[in-house]
Each structure stands twice: as C-alpha cells, then as structure tokens.
Amino acid sequence: MRNLDVTTLRSFVAVAESGGVTRAAGFLHLTQSAVSMQLKRLEEVLGLDLFDRSGRSIALTASGEQLLVYARRMVALNDEVISRLTDQAYEGEITLGVPHDIVYPAIPRVLKQFHAAFPRVKVQLDSSYTRRLKSEFAKGACDIILTTETGMDAGGEELCIKPLCWIGAPGGSAWRQRPLKLAFGRQCTFRPRVVERLDEADIPWDVVVETESDRTIEATVSADLAVHTMIEGTEPPHLDRIDHGGVLPDLPAQRINLYGAGSSQNEVHDAMVNLLRRAFGATETAQLRAV
C-alpha cells in the first residue's frame, strides 16, 4: 500500500499553479532543491511522469493534470481538518433542551455528528418536559430547545407533525381492560388531550401510574399493567404500538417545534440548528396535519 504525503502534494499544487519551482519555493518558504526533491519523490511513489520538462517552462503531463484535481481536494481537506480541530473559535459550550420523549432515536445521532464537526465544543443536554424547557429558554438558560406541543408560540419553527400512538407490552392485553389503565408523567403535555379523546369515546379510564420517571412508566407498561401514549417512532424497542383495530380512539398529532433558530450567533449554533432540522424535519410524517 502506497501513501501520498500531503506536504508533497502541497508542493506539487504550488508548482502547478505558479508555473515553476522557483515561484513555488518562495510561496512555500522552502528552498528550490527541497521542492524539486519532493516532486521527484512524488513521481517515484506513483511511478509516473507528472511534469513535461522538455521545454523551457514546466508543464503538466496528462497524469499530472489528473493528479492535480485530487491533490487540490486532499490539501483542502487536510487544511479543513486542521482548522476545525485547532481553531480557538470552535471552543465553548452550547445548551440544548430536549423533551424526554423525543431524545431517542434522533438526539444521539445529532450529538455524534455535532461532536465530529466541533470536538472542542461541549454540549450540555437538558432533558426535561416541554413546559420547563420553554421556561428555561425564556430565561436564557438554554440556547436551543425542542418542544412537543399541539400549537407553537411566537419565535418557534415547526420541524414536523407526528401522530401520537397507543403503546403497550408486546402481546399485552391491558388495552382491552376497562377502566383503561394509564401510565403518564406528571408534566406530560399529551395527557389532557388523551383523556379528552377517551371521554369522547365513553371509555372509562384510570391513571394507575403518575410519575416523573420515564423508566417507571416503561416498566409498568412492559409488565402489561397499563398503557401509555408516545409520539410515533420514539417508542423503545421493548414496547409495541397497540394494534387496537379502532377499539381505542385515534389520538391528536403533536408538533415537534424548534426554538432558538432565529437567534443565530455563530457557525456552531447554526450547525446544531441544521442538524436538528435534518433529524426531525426529513421524515415521512412531516406532512401530516394535526388531528
């Protein structure tokens, strides 16, 4: 396996663009002999003549013209990596608020992509419920937040609209029982609309679990002791969407909104906003309308 040296490629590009070794050497702050040696080494590695030296001026051969395209890209990519990893402008911290129920599966991917682009920027992830996140954002404690809500306040940006679905234990039967046993978080914004739909359908219900812990809800539902509602696509693998065949009422859709996109501050902030847009905006359900 042969490897190309970026320093050598940089010299090759400089010679090709300046039209001679002397000018390239001055641009690179190297001696002419050092540049010539690098060009010779590059030709030896490739086993190709890159320059036509038959005339007074130096010219690229067909192979040299082809290499120049790749060399420019490789040098540019090298410089981009060095700049991104060492530039002091990409240091600092950004606080991102995300409701518990939409952390998975999108947010881990967003954080991984963001870290790859800005490894020296710390992301403080604040996972909570929508009401608290909006309060923290209003106080300036969060730079960017996502919310799950049926409407949207001024300054928000709708990323997508996704349906709520009934969630239960795999193969469970809790959804058939009456009164219907429910497990909800105390601050869940879905709850009022869910019980409203149950009342409209004359289905008796009982909240058997009311907690601050998502794990407690998941454990209760996994044990087939209650059912829950989640935004479609965010349910954990150990719980199933309930195929109730119309026995349970259809649920209202929820908007996933973004707040903070309008307060563009720098490239870091904008990069996080764009990652969130791609993660939640490019979905099959993005065109759904609220029920």
Tab-separated table of C-alpha atoms in Angstrom:
chain	number	residue	atom	x	y	z
A	1	MET	CA	0.000	0.000	0.000
A	2	ARG	CA	1.462	3.334	-1.096
A	3	ASN	CA	0.590	6.552	0.712
A	4	LEU	CA	0.650	10.087	-0.606
A	5	ASP	CA	2.206	12.741	1.611
A	6	VAL	CA	0.156	15.936	1.965
A	7	THR	CA	3.273	18.108	2.191
A	8	THR	CA	4.496	16.703	-1.109
A	9	LEU	CA	1.071	17.205	-2.686
A	10	ARG	CA	1.057	20.808	-1.466
A	11	SER	CA	4.362	21.408	-3.234
A	12	PHE	CA	3.022	19.758	-6.377
A	13	VAL	CA	-0.058	22.009	-6.371
A	14	ALA	CA	2.056	25.108	-5.739
A	15	VAL	CA	4.360	24.308	-8.676
A	16	ALA	CA	1.425	23.550	-10.972
A	17	GLU	CA	-0.403	26.757	-10.055
A	18	SER	CA	2.602	29.087	-10.001
A	19	GLY	CA	4.157	27.689	-13.169
A	20	GLY	CA	7.597	26.933	-11.778
A	21	VAL	CA	9.683	25.570	-8.925
A	22	THR	CA	11.252	28.931	-8.071
A	23	ARG	CA	7.933	30.698	-7.514
A	24	ALA	CA	6.501	27.726	-5.634
A	25	ALA	CA	9.536	27.586	-3.353
A	26	GLY	CA	9.078	31.225	-2.432
A	27	PHE	CA	5.389	30.702	-1.739
A	28	LEU	CA	6.069	27.624	0.406
A	29	HIS	CA	9.081	29.155	2.184
A	30	LEU	CA	11.240	26.247	1.056
A	31	THR	CA	14.419	26.014	-0.987
A	32	GLN	CA	14.188	25.155	-4.679
A	33	SER	CA	16.102	21.931	-4.090
A	34	ALA	CA	13.636	20.869	-1.359
A	35	VAL	CA	10.681	21.419	-3.675
A	36	SER	CA	12.390	19.592	-6.543
A	37	MET	CA	13.169	16.681	-4.226
A	38	GLN	CA	9.526	16.455	-3.162
A	39	LEU	CA	8.353	16.404	-6.775
A	40	LYS	CA	10.833	13.673	-7.624
A	41	ARG	CA	9.689	11.642	-4.616
A	42	LEU	CA	6.035	12.022	-5.678
A	43	GLU	CA	6.800	10.785	-9.182
A	44	GLU	CA	8.685	7.814	-7.732
A	45	VAL	CA	5.802	6.863	-5.457
A	46	LEU	CA	3.320	6.964	-8.331
A	47	GLY	CA	5.696	5.608	-10.969
A	48	LEU	CA	4.570	8.372	-13.318
A	49	ASP	CA	5.989	11.453	-15.006
A	50	LEU	CA	3.943	14.361	-13.718
A	51	PHE	CA	5.816	17.170	-15.469
A	52	ASP	CA	6.893	17.688	-19.063
A	53	ARG	CA	10.401	19.096	-18.717
A	54	SER	CA	11.248	19.131	-22.418
A	55	GLY	CA	10.562	22.839	-22.883
A	56	ARG	CA	11.783	25.971	-21.197
A	57	SER	CA	8.739	26.221	-18.954
A	58	ILE	CA	7.458	23.418	-16.802
A	59	ALA	CA	4.146	21.847	-17.839
A	60	LEU	CA	1.948	19.068	-16.520
A	61	THR	CA	1.640	15.757	-18.309
A	62	ALA	CA	-1.769	14.129	-18.706
A	63	SER	CA	-1.110	12.198	-15.492
A	64	GLY	CA	-0.094	15.425	-13.767
A	65	GLU	CA	-3.323	17.148	-14.821
A	66	GLN	CA	-5.308	14.232	-13.416
A	67	LEU	CA	-3.402	14.228	-10.133
A	68	LEU	CA	-3.845	17.993	-9.726
A	69	VAL	CA	-7.611	17.588	-9.298
A	70	TYR	CA	-7.166	15.093	-6.464
A	71	ALA	CA	-4.217	16.919	-4.896
A	72	ARG	CA	-6.170	20.147	-4.523
A	73	ARG	CA	-9.002	18.313	-2.807
A	74	MET	CA	-6.664	16.402	-0.473
A	75	VAL	CA	-4.766	19.531	0.546
A	76	ALA	CA	-8.018	21.438	1.101
A	77	LEU	CA	-9.465	18.614	3.213
A	78	ASN	CA	-6.268	18.440	5.276
A	79	ASP	CA	-6.425	22.181	5.937
A	80	GLU	CA	-10.111	21.989	6.854
A	81	VAL	CA	-9.475	19.227	9.397
A	82	ILE	CA	-6.555	21.079	10.989
A	83	SER	CA	-8.551	24.306	11.145
A	84	ARG	CA	-11.639	22.683	12.599
A	85	LEU	CA	-9.788	20.759	15.305
A	86	THR	CA	-7.448	23.526	16.419
A	87	ASP	CA	-9.288	26.792	15.768
A	88	GLN	CA	-9.996	28.522	19.066
A	89	ALA	CA	-13.227	29.909	17.580
A	90	TYR	CA	-14.785	26.464	17.912
A	91	GLU	CA	-14.436	26.193	21.654
A	92	GLY	CA	-17.172	26.806	24.180
A	93	GLU	CA	-20.482	25.341	25.261
A	94	ILE	CA	-23.992	25.115	23.869
A	95	THR	CA	-27.049	24.109	25.902
A	96	LEU	CA	-29.664	22.037	24.124
A	97	GLY	CA	-33.039	21.286	25.715
A	98	VAL	CA	-34.992	18.249	24.527
A	99	PRO	CA	-38.164	16.662	25.948
A	100	HIS	CA	-37.656	13.195	27.419
A	101	ASP	CA	-39.907	11.500	24.893
A	102	ILE	CA	-38.060	12.566	21.741
A	103	VAL	CA	-34.463	12.090	22.865
A	104	TYR	CA	-34.403	8.711	21.135
A	105	PRO	CA	-33.596	7.831	18.445
A	106	ALA	CA	-32.637	11.165	16.855
A	107	ILE	CA	-30.669	13.079	19.500
A	108	PRO	CA	-27.785	10.596	19.965
A	109	ARG	CA	-27.138	10.791	16.213
A	110	VAL	CA	-27.262	14.595	16.301
A	111	LEU	CA	-24.800	14.737	19.193
A	112	LYS	CA	-22.433	12.320	17.470
A	113	GLN	CA	-22.457	14.327	14.233
A	114	PHE	CA	-22.030	17.610	16.085
A	115	HIS	CA	-19.092	16.263	18.111
A	116	ALA	CA	-17.377	15.065	14.936
A	117	ALA	CA	-17.652	18.568	13.471
A	118	PHE	CA	-16.897	20.530	16.681
A	119	PRO	CA	-14.991	18.224	19.065
A	120	ARG	CA	-13.932	21.084	21.321
A	121	VAL	CA	-17.437	22.399	21.891
A	122	LYS	CA	-19.252	20.979	24.925
A	123	VAL	CA	-22.945	20.213	24.507
A	124	GLN	CA	-24.967	20.443	27.695
A	125	LEU	CA	-28.082	18.317	27.107
A	126	ASP	CA	-31.045	19.302	29.282
A	127	SER	CA	-33.724	16.614	29.033
A	128	SER	CA	-36.987	17.626	30.640
A	129	TYR	CA	-40.634	18.302	29.857
A	130	THR	CA	-41.781	20.960	27.394
A	131	ARG	CA	-43.160	23.478	29.909
A	132	ARG	CA	-39.930	23.593	31.879
A	133	LEU	CA	-37.771	23.791	28.751
A	134	LYS	CA	-39.759	26.751	27.449
A	135	SER	CA	-39.366	28.459	30.813
A	136	GLU	CA	-35.611	27.834	30.813
A	137	PHE	CA	-35.330	29.100	27.237
A	138	ALA	CA	-37.212	32.282	28.142
A	139	LYS	CA	-34.725	32.890	30.959
A	140	GLY	CA	-31.765	32.334	28.615
A	141	ALA	CA	-30.679	29.127	30.340
A	142	CYS	CA	-30.955	27.136	27.085
A	143	ASP	CA	-29.558	28.195	23.711
A	144	ILE	CA	-31.812	25.926	21.671
A	145	ILE	CA	-34.793	23.804	22.665
A	146	LEU	CA	-37.127	21.317	21.062
A	147	THR	CA	-40.717	21.004	22.257
A	148	THR	CA	-43.658	18.667	21.761
A	149	GLU	CA	-46.921	20.606	21.693
A	150	THR	CA	-50.155	20.961	19.765
A	151	GLY	CA	-49.502	24.611	18.877
A	152	MET	CA	-46.496	26.883	18.649
A	153	ASP	CA	-45.504	30.152	20.294
A	154	ALA	CA	-44.002	33.165	18.558
A	155	GLY	CA	-40.405	32.586	17.520
A	156	GLY	CA	-40.858	28.859	17.087
A	157	GLU	CA	-40.172	26.779	13.999
A	158	GLU	CA	-42.217	23.679	13.231
A	159	LEU	CA	-39.951	20.772	12.323
A	160	CYS	CA	-42.642	18.158	11.794
A	161	ILE	CA	-46.056	16.944	12.881
A	162	LYS	CA	-46.246	13.348	14.068
A	163	PRO	CA	-49.152	11.296	15.438
A	164	LEU	CA	-49.457	10.010	18.945
A	165	CYS	CA	-49.927	6.272	19.226
A	166	TRP	CA	-51.019	3.872	21.927
A	167	ILE	CA	-48.129	1.898	23.432
A	168	GLY	CA	-48.299	-1.353	25.369
A	169	ALA	CA	-46.446	-4.511	26.274
A	170	PRO	CA	-45.638	-6.859	23.375
A	171	GLY	CA	-48.589	-9.239	23.132
A	172	GLY	CA	-50.214	-7.471	26.066
A	173	SER	CA	-53.907	-7.186	26.880
A	174	ALA	CA	-54.023	-4.176	29.225
A	175	TRP	CA	-55.577	-2.106	26.421
A	176	ARG	CA	-58.660	-4.353	26.459
A	177	GLN	CA	-59.402	-3.818	30.160
A	178	ARG	CA	-61.957	-1.340	31.491
A	179	PRO	CA	-61.398	1.029	33.053
A	180	LEU	CA	-58.386	1.519	30.800
A	181	LYS	CA	-55.303	1.730	32.981
A	182	LEU	CA	-52.974	4.592	32.027
A	183	ALA	CA	-49.382	5.445	32.924
A	184	PHE	CA	-48.356	9.090	32.499
A	185	GLY	CA	-45.683	11.538	33.515
A	186	ARG	CA	-46.901	14.278	35.828
A	187	GLN	CA	-45.927	17.002	33.399
A	188	CYS	CA	-46.919	15.176	30.213
A	189	THR	CA	-48.433	17.586	27.680
A	190	PHE	CA	-50.218	14.724	25.901
A	191	ARG	CA	-52.339	13.717	28.874
A	192	PRO	CA	-55.173	16.301	28.673
A	193	ARG	CA	-55.813	15.559	25.001
A	194	VAL	CA	-55.618	11.790	25.512
A	195	VAL	CA	-58.159	11.678	28.328
A	196	GLU	CA	-60.364	14.057	26.346
A	197	ARG	CA	-60.448	11.570	23.477
A	198	LEU	CA	-61.208	8.724	25.889
A	199	ASP	CA	-64.094	10.688	27.405
A	200	GLU	CA	-65.460	11.459	23.949
A	201	ALA	CA	-65.374	7.738	23.176
A	202	ASP	CA	-67.094	6.895	26.525
A	203	ILE	CA	-64.152	4.733	27.578
A	204	PRO	CA	-63.638	4.693	31.354
A	205	TRP	CA	-60.030	5.217	32.378
A	206	ASP	CA	-57.847	5.299	35.468
A	207	VAL	CA	-54.338	6.726	35.879
A	208	VAL	CA	-52.552	3.998	37.824
A	209	VAL	CA	-49.060	5.463	37.460
A	210	GLU	CA	-48.219	9.146	37.701
A	211	THR	CA	-44.503	9.738	37.961
A	212	GLU	CA	-41.534	11.892	36.989
A	213	SER	CA	-39.657	8.825	35.769
A	214	ASP	CA	-39.896	7.546	32.195
A	215	ARG	CA	-38.287	4.288	33.345
A	216	THR	CA	-41.103	3.747	35.828
A	217	ILE	CA	-43.662	4.211	33.061
A	218	GLU	CA	-41.803	1.839	30.746
A	219	ALA	CA	-41.510	-0.809	33.465
A	220	THR	CA	-45.230	-0.596	34.257
A	221	VAL	CA	-46.242	-0.802	30.611
A	222	SER	CA	-43.754	-3.618	29.911
A	223	ALA	CA	-45.397	-5.594	32.719
A	224	ASP	CA	-48.756	-5.133	30.929
A	225	LEU	CA	-50.157	-3.243	33.906
A	226	ALA	CA	-51.076	-0.114	31.942
A	227	VAL	CA	-50.851	1.540	28.531
A	228	HIS	CA	-49.104	4.715	27.525
A	229	THR	CA	-49.003	7.140	24.588
A	230	MET	CA	-45.905	8.225	22.689
A	231	ILE	CA	-45.043	10.085	19.519
A	232	GLU	CA	-44.850	7.619	16.668
A	233	GLY	CA	-41.299	6.489	16.044
A	234	THR	CA	-39.991	7.298	19.531
A	235	GLU	CA	-41.173	4.157	21.310
A	236	PRO	CA	-38.409	1.962	22.794
A	237	PRO	CA	-37.805	-1.474	21.238
A	238	HIS	CA	-39.203	-3.329	24.268
A	239	LEU	CA	-42.657	-1.743	23.834
A	240	ASP	CA	-45.084	-2.102	20.924
A	241	ARG	CA	-47.629	0.087	19.238
A	242	ILE	CA	-51.053	-1.296	20.056
A	243	ASP	CA	-52.968	-2.617	17.071
A	244	HIS	CA	-56.386	-1.985	18.623
A	245	GLY	CA	-58.427	-2.038	15.420
A	246	GLY	CA	-60.408	1.035	16.395
A	247	VAL	CA	-61.245	-0.104	19.927
A	248	LEU	CA	-59.237	2.829	21.293
A	249	PRO	CA	-59.751	6.362	19.952
A	250	ASP	CA	-57.408	7.994	17.475
A	251	LEU	CA	-55.053	10.416	19.158
A	252	PRO	CA	-54.157	14.011	18.249
A	253	ALA	CA	-50.949	14.754	16.414
A	254	GLN	CA	-48.111	16.597	18.097
A	255	ARG	CA	-45.845	19.257	16.682
A	256	ILE	CA	-42.126	18.981	17.249
A	257	ASN	CA	-41.029	22.610	17.378
A	258	LEU	CA	-37.650	24.274	17.498
A	259	TYR	CA	-36.949	27.467	19.443
A	260	GLY	CA	-33.700	29.387	19.146
A	261	ALA	CA	-33.094	29.081	15.413
A	262	GLY	CA	-33.754	32.766	14.878
A	263	SER	CA	-31.051	33.881	17.287
A	264	SER	CA	-28.138	32.918	15.042
A	265	GLN	CA	-24.909	33.684	16.876
A	266	ASN	CA	-22.129	31.776	15.115
A	267	GLU	CA	-21.308	28.761	12.996
A	268	VAL	CA	-21.520	26.405	15.966
A	269	HIS	CA	-25.062	27.489	16.837
A	270	ASP	CA	-26.196	27.303	13.218
A	271	ALA	CA	-24.662	23.850	12.761
A	272	MET	CA	-26.644	22.474	15.697
A	273	VAL	CA	-29.852	24.027	14.365
A	274	ASN	CA	-29.308	22.480	10.934
A	275	LEU	CA	-28.595	19.047	12.391
A	276	LEU	CA	-31.844	19.200	14.368
A	277	ARG	CA	-33.759	20.303	11.287
A	278	ARG	CA	-32.433	17.359	9.304
A	279	ALA	CA	-33.021	14.896	12.136
A	280	PHE	CA	-36.664	15.845	12.713
A	281	GLY	CA	-37.704	17.568	9.509
A	282	ALA	CA	-36.887	14.963	6.875
A	283	THR	CA	-39.435	12.370	7.972
A	284	GLU	CA	-42.261	10.587	6.276
A	285	THR	CA	-44.744	12.104	8.710
A	286	ALA	CA	-43.557	15.662	8.285
A	287	GLN	CA	-46.532	16.497	6.076
A	288	LEU	CA	-49.201	15.168	8.444
A	289	ARG	CA	-51.710	17.645	9.742
A	290	ALA	CA	-52.983	17.797	13.290
A	291	VAL	CA	-55.966	15.626	14.038
